[in-house]
PDB file of C-alpha atoms in Angstrom:
ATOM      1  CA  UNK A   3     -12.911 -15.701  -8.723  1.00  0.00           C
ATOM      2  CA  UNK A   4     -10.578 -14.232 -11.294  1.00  0.00           C
ATOM      3  CA  UNK A   5      -8.027 -16.809 -12.537  1.00  0.00           C
ATOM      4  CA  UNK A   6      -5.634 -14.037 -13.651  1.00  0.00           C
ATOM      5  CA  UNK A   7      -4.372 -11.301 -11.517  1.00  0.00           C
ATOM      6  CA  UNK A   8      -2.026  -8.480 -12.567  1.00  0.00           C
ATOM      7  CA  UNK A   9      -0.644  -5.906 -10.239  1.00  0.00           C
ATOM      8  CA  UNK A  10       2.190  -3.977  -9.124  1.00  0.00           C
ATOM      9  CA  UNK A  11       4.012  -5.398  -6.223  1.00  0.00           C
ATOM     10  CA  UNK A  12       5.467  -4.505  -2.734  1.00  0.00           C
ATOM     11  CA  UNK A  13       8.042  -6.922  -1.192  1.00  0.00           C
ATOM     12  CA  UNK A  14       8.161  -7.513   2.482  1.00  0.00           C
ATOM     13  CA  UNK A  15      10.533  -9.704   4.488  1.00  0.00           C
ATOM     14  CA  UNK A  16      10.439 -13.013   6.367  1.00  0.00           C
ATOM     15  CA  UNK A  17       8.227 -13.725   9.333  1.00  0.00           C
ATOM     16  CA  UNK A  18       5.882 -10.865   8.913  1.00  0.00           C
ATOM     17  CA  UNK A  19       3.532 -11.589  11.823  1.00  0.00           C
ATOM     18  CA  UNK A  20      -0.192 -10.683  12.195  1.00  0.00           C
ATOM     19  CA  UNK A  21       0.714  -7.902  14.451  1.00  0.00           C
ATOM     20  CA  UNK A  22       2.736  -6.300  11.718  1.00  0.00           C
ATOM     21  CA  UNK A  23       0.100  -6.930   9.095  1.00  0.00           C
ATOM     22  CA  UNK A  24      -2.695  -5.369  11.387  1.00  0.00           C
ATOM     23  CA  UNK A  25      -1.277  -4.169  14.889  1.00  0.00           C
ATOM     24  CA  UNK A  26      -3.564  -4.772  17.879  1.00  0.00           C
ATOM     25  CA  UNK A  27      -3.966  -1.068  18.737  1.00  0.00           C
ATOM     26  CA  UNK A  28      -6.412  -0.747  15.731  1.00  0.00           C
ATOM     27  CA  UNK A  29      -8.576  -3.730  16.731  1.00  0.00           C
ATOM     28  CA  UNK A  30     -11.649  -1.742  17.922  1.00  0.00           C
ATOM     29  CA  UNK A  31     -11.893  -0.107  14.432  1.00  0.00           C
ATOM     30  CA  UNK A  32     -14.979  -1.717  12.576  1.00  0.00           C
ATOM     31  CA  UNK A  33     -14.909   0.432   9.305  1.00  0.00           C
ATOM     32  CA  UNK A  34     -13.346  -1.868   6.542  1.00  0.00           C
ATOM     33  CA  UNK A  35     -11.844   1.037   4.588  1.00  0.00           C
ATOM     34  CA  UNK A  36     -10.284   2.372   7.843  1.00  0.00           C
ATOM     35  CA  UNK A  37      -8.962  -1.120   8.755  1.00  0.00           C
ATOM     36  CA  UNK A  38      -7.162  -1.258   5.216  1.00  0.00           C
ATOM     37  CA  UNK A  39      -5.569   2.064   5.754  1.00  0.00           C
ATOM     38  CA  UNK A  40      -3.696   0.725   8.742  1.00  0.00           C
ATOM     39  CA  UNK A  41      -2.499  -2.460   6.844  1.00  0.00           C
ATOM     40  CA  UNK A  42       1.088  -3.405   7.082  1.00  0.00           C
ATOM     41  CA  UNK A  43       1.930  -0.212   9.129  1.00  0.00           C
ATOM     42  CA  UNK A  44       3.915  -2.710  11.558  1.00  0.00           C
ATOM     43  CA  UNK A  45       6.274  -2.935   8.648  1.00  0.00           C
ATOM     44  CA  UNK A  46       6.141   0.651   7.315  1.00  0.00           C
ATOM     45  CA  UNK A  47       3.645   3.219   8.367  1.00  0.00           C
ATOM     46  CA  UNK A  48       3.383   4.429   4.634  1.00  0.00           C
ATOM     47  CA  UNK A  49       2.566   1.021   2.965  1.00  0.00           C
ATOM     48  CA  UNK A  50      -1.098   1.265   2.981  1.00  0.00           C
ATOM     49  CA  UNK A  51      -1.216   4.976   1.808  1.00  0.00           C
ATOM     50  CA  UNK A  52       0.972   4.163  -1.109  1.00  0.00           C
ATOM     51  CA  UNK A  53      -0.244   0.634  -1.964  1.00  0.00           C
ATOM     52  CA  UNK A  54      -1.512   0.426  -5.631  1.00  0.00           C
ATOM     53  CA  UNK A  55      -5.054  -0.590  -5.878  1.00  0.00           C
ATOM     54  CA  UNK A  56      -5.251  -4.366  -6.922  1.00  0.00           C
ATOM     55  CA  UNK A  57      -1.577  -4.645  -6.022  1.00  0.00           C
ATOM     56  CA  UNK A  58       0.144  -8.000  -4.844  1.00  0.00           C
ATOM     57  CA  UNK A  59       2.000  -8.219  -1.691  1.00  0.00           C
ATOM     58  CA  UNK A  60       5.215 -10.481  -2.130  1.00  0.00           C
ATOM     59  CA  UNK A  61       6.733 -11.953   1.087  1.00  0.00           C
ATOM     60  CA  UNK A  62       9.296 -14.196   2.242  1.00  0.00           C
ATOM     61  CA  UNK A  63       9.096 -17.169   4.647  1.00  0.00           C
ATOM     62  CA  UNK A  64       6.253 -17.624   7.325  1.00  0.00           C
ATOM     63  CA  UNK A  65       4.019 -14.709   6.275  1.00  0.00           C
ATOM     64  CA  UNK A  66       1.076 -14.323   8.798  1.00  0.00           C
ATOM     65  CA  UNK A  67       2.733 -15.993  11.675  1.00  0.00           C
ATOM     66  CA  UNK A  68       1.636 -14.976  15.316  1.00  0.00           C
ATOM     67  CA  UNK A  69      -1.996 -14.697  16.311  1.00  0.00           C
ATOM     68  CA  UNK A  70      -4.967 -16.069  14.496  1.00  0.00           C
ATOM     69  CA  UNK A  71      -6.681 -12.773  14.116  1.00  0.00           C
ATOM     70  CA  UNK A  72      -8.725 -12.497  11.090  1.00  0.00           C
ATOM     71  CA  UNK A  73      -8.129  -8.722  10.815  1.00  0.00           C
ATOM     72  CA  UNK A  74      -4.901  -9.480   9.056  1.00  0.00           C
ATOM     73  CA  UNK A  75      -6.427 -10.858   5.909  1.00  0.00           C
ATOM     74  CA  UNK A  76      -9.478  -8.429   6.098  1.00  0.00           C
ATOM     75  CA  UNK A  77      -6.808  -5.473   6.277  1.00  0.00           C
ATOM     76  CA  UNK A  78      -5.159  -6.837   3.142  1.00  0.00           C
ATOM     77  CA  UNK A  79      -8.247  -7.165   1.232  1.00  0.00           C
ATOM     78  CA  UNK A  80      -9.419  -3.551   2.251  1.00  0.00           C
ATOM     79  CA  UNK A  81      -5.918  -2.171   1.685  1.00  0.00           C
ATOM     80  CA  UNK A  82      -6.666  -3.224  -2.001  1.00  0.00           C
ATOM     81  CA  UNK A  83      -4.420  -6.298  -2.096  1.00  0.00           C
ATOM     82  CA  UNK A  84      -5.625  -8.721  -4.782  1.00  0.00           C
ATOM     83  CA  UNK A  85      -3.274 -11.542  -3.671  1.00  0.00           C
ATOM     84  CA  UNK A  86      -0.300 -12.353  -1.551  1.00  0.00           C
ATOM     85  CA  UNK A  87       2.755 -14.477  -2.860  1.00  0.00           C
ATOM     86  CA  UNK A  88       5.083 -15.831  -0.402  1.00  0.00           C
ATOM     87  CA  UNK A  89       7.838 -18.361   0.043  1.00  0.00           C
ATOM     88  CA  UNK A  90       5.601 -19.962   2.763  1.00  0.00           C
ATOM     89  CA  UNK A  91       2.571 -18.963   5.036  1.00  0.00           C
ATOM     90  CA  UNK A  92       1.542 -19.652   8.731  1.00  0.00           C
ATOM     91  CA  UNK A  93      -1.211 -22.232   8.697  1.00  0.00           C
ATOM     92  CA  UNK A  94      -3.905 -20.323  10.357  1.00  0.00           C
ATOM     93  CA  UNK A  95      -3.269 -17.136   8.394  1.00  0.00           C
ATOM     94  CA  UNK A  96      -3.462 -19.169   5.330  1.00  0.00           C
ATOM     95  CA  UNK A  97      -6.751 -20.817   6.338  1.00  0.00           C
ATOM     96  CA  UNK A  98      -8.332 -17.362   7.435  1.00  0.00           C
ATOM     97  CA  UNK A  99      -7.181 -15.792   4.058  1.00  0.00           C
ATOM     98  CA  UNK A 100      -8.747 -18.544   2.051  1.00  0.00           C
ATOM     99  CA  UNK A 101     -12.053 -18.413   3.999  1.00  0.00           C
ATOM    100  CA  UNK A 102     -12.267 -14.647   3.367  1.00  0.00           C
ATOM    101  CA  UNK A 103     -11.389 -14.852  -0.367  1.00  0.00           C
ATOM    102  CA  UNK A 104      -7.829 -13.575  -0.453  1.00  0.00           C
ATOM    103  CA  UNK A 105      -5.736 -15.536  -2.820  1.00  0.00           C
ATOM    104  CA  UNK A 106      -2.558 -16.964  -1.435  1.00  0.00           C
ATOM    105  CA  UNK A 107       0.093 -18.422  -3.579  1.00  0.00           C
ATOM    106  CA  UNK A 108       3.169 -20.411  -2.556  1.00  0.00           C
ATOM    107  CA  UNK A 109       6.056 -19.540  -4.743  1.00  0.00           C
ATOM    108  CA  UNK A 110       9.430 -20.575  -3.241  1.00  0.00           C
ATOM    109  CA  UNK A 111      12.068 -18.154  -3.695  1.00  0.00           C
ATOM    110  CA  UNK A 112       9.953 -15.392  -5.227  1.00  0.00           C
ATOM    111  CA  UNK A 113      10.868 -12.769  -2.741  1.00  0.00           C
ATOM    112  CA  UNK A 114      14.449 -12.882  -3.928  1.00  0.00           C
ATOM    113  CA  UNK A 115      13.675 -12.573  -7.381  1.00  0.00           C
ATOM    114  CA  UNK A 116      11.426  -9.628  -7.480  1.00  0.00           C
ATOM    115  CA  UNK A 117      11.502  -5.825  -6.607  1.00  0.00           C
ATOM    116  CA  UNK A 118       9.106  -3.212  -5.246  1.00  0.00           C
ATOM    117  CA  UNK A 119       7.016  -1.732  -8.066  1.00  0.00           C
ATOM    118  CA  UNK A 120       7.534  -4.458 -10.513  1.00  0.00           C
ATOM    119  CA  UNK A 121       4.257  -5.733 -12.244  1.00  0.00           C
ATOM    120  CA  UNK A 122       3.363  -9.421 -11.879  1.00  0.00           C
ATOM    121  CA  UNK A 123       1.064 -11.546 -13.831  1.00  0.00           C
ATOM    122  CA  UNK A 124      -0.363 -14.358 -11.597  1.00  0.00           C
ATOM    123  CA  UNK A 125      -2.220 -17.021 -13.525  1.00  0.00           C
ATOM    124  CA  UNK A 126      -3.959 -19.210 -10.956  1.00  0.00           C
ATOM    125  CA  UNK A 127      -5.319 -21.747 -13.438  1.00  0.00           C
ATOM    126  CA  UNK A 128      -1.919 -22.280 -15.144  1.00  0.00           C
ATOM    127  CA  UNK A 129       0.005 -21.999 -11.755  1.00  0.00           C
ATOM    128  CA  UNK A 130       2.356 -19.396 -13.147  1.00  0.00           C
ATOM    129  CA  UNK A 131       3.827 -16.012 -11.797  1.00  0.00           C
ATOM    130  CA  UNK A 132       5.400 -13.816 -14.569  1.00  0.00           C
ATOM    131  CA  UNK A 133       7.274 -10.611 -14.102  1.00  0.00           C
ATOM    132  CA  UNK A 134       5.930  -8.505 -16.816  1.00  0.00           C
ATOM    133  CA  UNK A 135       9.157  -6.349 -17.176  1.00  0.00           C
ATOM    134  CA  UNK A 136      11.377  -9.532 -17.773  1.00  0.00           C
TER     135      UNK A 136
END
C-alpha cells in the first residue's frame, strides 16, 4: 500500500449513510466500473461523473453509517477514490473498508478546514494531512 496519497478532494457532510454512498436501487449491478459510476449519488447525482481519479473524499462525522453493505466501499474504490478522511466513521463501514483496501483516516475537524477541489497530501506513515495550497 502506498504510504503517501495526493489527490483533489470533494467534501461531503455529516451522517452520510451507506444508502447515500451506494443506493439500494443499484444493488443488482455486478460490474465494478458501473458500481463506481453510481457512488455518492444519494448525496449528488453528479459526484461520480466529476470525481477526479485518485481523489480523496473528505467527510464530517459518522461517515458510512446505516447498513453494513460492502457495496459502499466497493463503490468508492471503483469511483476512483484513493482514500476517505473524516471526522469519524461508522464502525462496520470502517471494518469493511479496511478489509477491501480503502484507506480511511480519522482527522477530527478536517471537514471544516478544507474546500472542494483543494489538493491534499496524506502521509499515512507520518500521520499527516497537508493542504497543498496552504
